[in-house]
Amino acid sequence: MRGLSKIKALVLIAGTGASLAIIPLTPASAGTINNPLTVTGTVRCKPPGSAESLKITGGGEAHGTTVGSGGQFSLFFSNPQLPSAAIAQVRCDVAGIRTFRSTPFSLQRPVTGQTLVVNLVA
């Protein structure tokens, strides 16, 4: 056989054309990017009591942590959609009674860096 027959050539051309047809003609979008944010600060309970733990929901994510001495906390959001309204749900122990309180705040990117500092009262 010295070359391709006409039928084989047509099949080869049609196959190549079909392969090219599945290549998208529009540019691919990058989707969401990794844009982390750390939320840190203090939380205190009102009336006076001790804040034991909190959960922050906002930016399409929800994360919880225990509260350290002086009401300090730190939470990591991997890729929040900002700006966003957020709610901190705080577990407070007031006079030996466990209560759960919520307080809203604005979840937003700080002017510099990737750490948002908030001081919450629940």
mmCIF file of C-alpha atoms in Angstrom:
data_model
loop_
_atom_site.group_PDB
_atom_site.id
_atom_site.type_symbol
_atom_site.label_atom_id
_atom_site.label_comp_id
_atom_site.label_asym_id
_atom_site.label_seq_id
_atom_site.Cartn_x
_atom_site.Cartn_y
_atom_site.Cartn_z
ATOM 1 C CA MET A 1 0.000 0.000 0.000
ATOM 2 C CA ARG A 2 1.488 3.288 -1.082
ATOM 3 C CA GLY A 3 -0.759 5.729 0.751
ATOM 4 C CA LEU A 4 -4.081 6.288 2.358
ATOM 5 C CA SER A 5 -7.221 5.428 0.522
ATOM 6 C CA LYS A 6 -9.744 8.208 0.086
ATOM 7 C CA ILE A 7 -12.066 6.623 2.647
ATOM 8 C CA LYS A 8 -9.308 6.329 5.270
ATOM 9 C CA ALA A 9 -8.260 9.916 4.611
ATOM 10 C CA LEU A 10 -11.846 11.163 5.097
ATOM 11 C CA VAL A 11 -12.193 9.188 8.345
ATOM 12 C CA LEU A 12 -8.893 10.612 9.598
ATOM 13 C CA ILE A 13 -9.912 14.183 8.727
ATOM 14 C CA ALA A 14 -13.381 13.742 10.248
ATOM 15 C CA GLY A 15 -11.882 12.281 13.427
ATOM 16 C CA THR A 16 -9.461 15.179 13.765
ATOM 17 C CA GLY A 17 -12.267 17.673 13.201
ATOM 18 C CA ALA A 18 -14.401 15.968 15.852
ATOM 19 C CA SER A 19 -11.531 16.160 18.327
ATOM 20 C CA LEU A 20 -11.095 19.859 17.665
ATOM 21 C CA ALA A 21 -14.815 20.456 18.062
ATOM 22 C CA ILE A 22 -14.704 19.595 21.786
ATOM 23 C CA ILE A 23 -12.148 22.294 22.552
ATOM 24 C CA PRO A 24 -14.062 25.146 24.209
ATOM 25 C CA LEU A 25 -14.189 28.354 22.268
ATOM 26 C CA THR A 26 -14.644 30.553 25.339
ATOM 27 C CA PRO A 27 -11.785 31.252 27.725
ATOM 28 C CA ALA A 28 -11.795 29.273 30.947
ATOM 29 C CA SER A 29 -12.610 31.185 34.112
ATOM 30 C CA ALA A 30 -10.348 30.868 37.099
ATOM 31 C CA GLY A 31 -13.138 30.311 39.646
ATOM 32 C CA THR A 32 -12.568 31.271 43.243
ATOM 33 C CA ILE A 33 -9.063 31.840 44.461
ATOM 34 C CA ASN A 34 -7.536 31.055 47.811
ATOM 35 C CA ASN A 35 -8.006 34.290 49.740
ATOM 36 C CA PRO A 36 -7.730 33.443 53.453
ATOM 37 C CA LEU A 37 -8.777 35.648 56.355
ATOM 38 C CA THR A 38 -8.050 35.263 60.057
ATOM 39 C CA VAL A 39 -10.593 36.726 62.475
ATOM 40 C CA THR A 40 -9.124 37.414 65.890
ATOM 41 C CA GLY A 41 -10.044 39.509 68.880
ATOM 42 C CA THR A 42 -11.903 39.319 72.159
ATOM 43 C CA VAL A 43 -15.403 38.425 73.232
ATOM 44 C CA ARG A 44 -17.117 39.171 76.527
ATOM 45 C CA CYS A 45 -20.505 38.248 77.879
ATOM 46 C CA LYS A 46 -23.060 40.749 79.137
ATOM 47 C CA PRO A 47 -24.162 40.531 81.926
ATOM 48 C CA PRO A 48 -20.706 39.676 83.217
ATOM 49 C CA GLY A 49 -19.781 36.064 82.766
ATOM 50 C CA SER A 50 -17.184 34.008 81.013
ATOM 51 C CA ALA A 51 -17.250 33.339 77.281
ATOM 52 C CA GLU A 52 -16.428 29.652 76.769
ATOM 53 C CA SER A 53 -16.683 29.134 73.009
ATOM 54 C CA LEU A 54 -17.939 30.806 69.873
ATOM 55 C CA LYS A 55 -18.938 30.044 66.328
ATOM 56 C CA ILE A 56 -18.715 32.652 63.573
ATOM 57 C CA THR A 57 -20.868 32.251 60.474
ATOM 58 C CA GLY A 58 -20.290 34.585 57.520
ATOM 59 C CA GLY A 59 -18.811 34.856 54.061
ATOM 60 C CA GLY A 60 -20.195 31.439 53.131
ATOM 61 C CA GLU A 61 -18.230 29.673 55.897
ATOM 62 C CA ALA A 62 -18.752 28.769 59.565
ATOM 63 C CA HIS A 63 -16.001 28.071 62.105
ATOM 64 C CA GLY A 64 -15.911 27.545 65.847
ATOM 65 C CA THR A 65 -13.286 27.678 68.586
ATOM 66 C CA THR A 66 -12.852 27.801 72.321
ATOM 67 C CA VAL A 67 -12.277 31.152 73.969
ATOM 68 C CA GLY A 68 -9.015 31.681 75.825
ATOM 69 C CA SER A 69 -8.139 33.768 78.858
ATOM 70 C CA GLY A 70 -9.337 37.340 78.688
ATOM 71 C CA GLY A 71 -11.901 36.318 76.054
ATOM 72 C CA GLN A 72 -9.318 35.984 73.277
ATOM 73 C CA PHE A 73 -10.053 33.924 70.169
ATOM 74 C CA SER A 74 -8.753 33.321 66.663
ATOM 75 C CA LEU A 75 -10.491 31.692 63.690
ATOM 76 C CA PHE A 76 -9.266 30.956 60.162
ATOM 77 C CA PHE A 77 -11.506 31.366 57.097
ATOM 78 C CA SER A 78 -9.987 29.726 54.022
ATOM 79 C CA ASN A 79 -11.801 31.620 51.251
ATOM 80 C CA PRO A 80 -14.671 33.812 52.519
ATOM 81 C CA GLN A 81 -16.844 35.851 50.192
ATOM 82 C CA LEU A 82 -16.318 39.404 51.397
ATOM 83 C CA PRO A 83 -17.698 41.786 52.500
ATOM 84 C CA SER A 84 -20.396 39.882 54.336
ATOM 85 C CA ALA A 85 -22.616 40.109 57.374
ATOM 86 C CA ALA A 86 -21.480 37.723 60.092
ATOM 87 C CA ILE A 87 -22.939 36.398 63.322
ATOM 88 C CA ALA A 88 -20.946 35.260 66.318
ATOM 89 C CA GLN A 89 -22.801 32.736 68.460
ATOM 90 C CA VAL A 90 -21.209 32.773 71.911
ATOM 91 C CA ARG A 91 -21.582 30.239 74.705
ATOM 92 C CA CYS A 92 -21.466 32.194 77.950
ATOM 93 C CA ASP A 93 -21.445 30.917 81.503
ATOM 94 C CA VAL A 94 -23.182 33.536 83.647
ATOM 95 C CA ALA A 95 -23.424 32.712 87.372
ATOM 96 C CA GLY A 96 -23.103 29.010 86.590
ATOM 97 C CA ILE A 97 -25.842 29.065 83.953
ATOM 98 C CA ARG A 98 -24.939 28.268 80.336
ATOM 99 C CA THR A 99 -26.457 30.698 77.847
ATOM 100 C CA PHE A 100 -26.080 31.100 74.103
ATOM 101 C CA ARG A 101 -26.035 34.602 72.690
ATOM 102 C CA SER A 102 -25.583 36.006 69.204
ATOM 103 C CA THR A 103 -23.995 39.231 68.089
ATOM 104 C CA PRO A 104 -23.745 40.517 64.486
ATOM 105 C CA PHE A 105 -20.721 42.211 62.957
ATOM 106 C CA SER A 106 -19.294 42.990 59.520
ATOM 107 C CA LEU A 107 -16.902 40.424 58.046
ATOM 108 C CA GLN A 108 -14.604 42.344 55.723
ATOM 109 C CA ARG A 109 -11.033 42.412 54.516
ATOM 110 C CA PRO A 110 -8.849 44.766 56.572
ATOM 111 C CA VAL A 111 -7.070 47.634 54.824
ATOM 112 C CA THR A 112 -3.741 45.825 55.235
ATOM 113 C CA GLY A 113 -2.927 42.199 55.898
ATOM 114 C CA GLN A 114 -5.158 39.179 56.275
ATOM 115 C CA THR A 115 -6.223 39.515 59.912
ATOM 116 C CA LEU A 116 -9.486 41.153 60.938
ATOM 117 C CA VAL A 117 -9.548 42.215 64.597
ATOM 118 C CA VAL A 118 -12.976 42.402 66.252
ATOM 119 C CA ASN A 119 -14.052 42.968 69.847
ATOM 120 C CA LEU A 120 -17.445 41.396 70.481
ATOM 121 C CA VAL A 121 -20.010 41.724 73.271
ATOM 122 C CA ALA A 122 -22.671 39.011 73.494
#
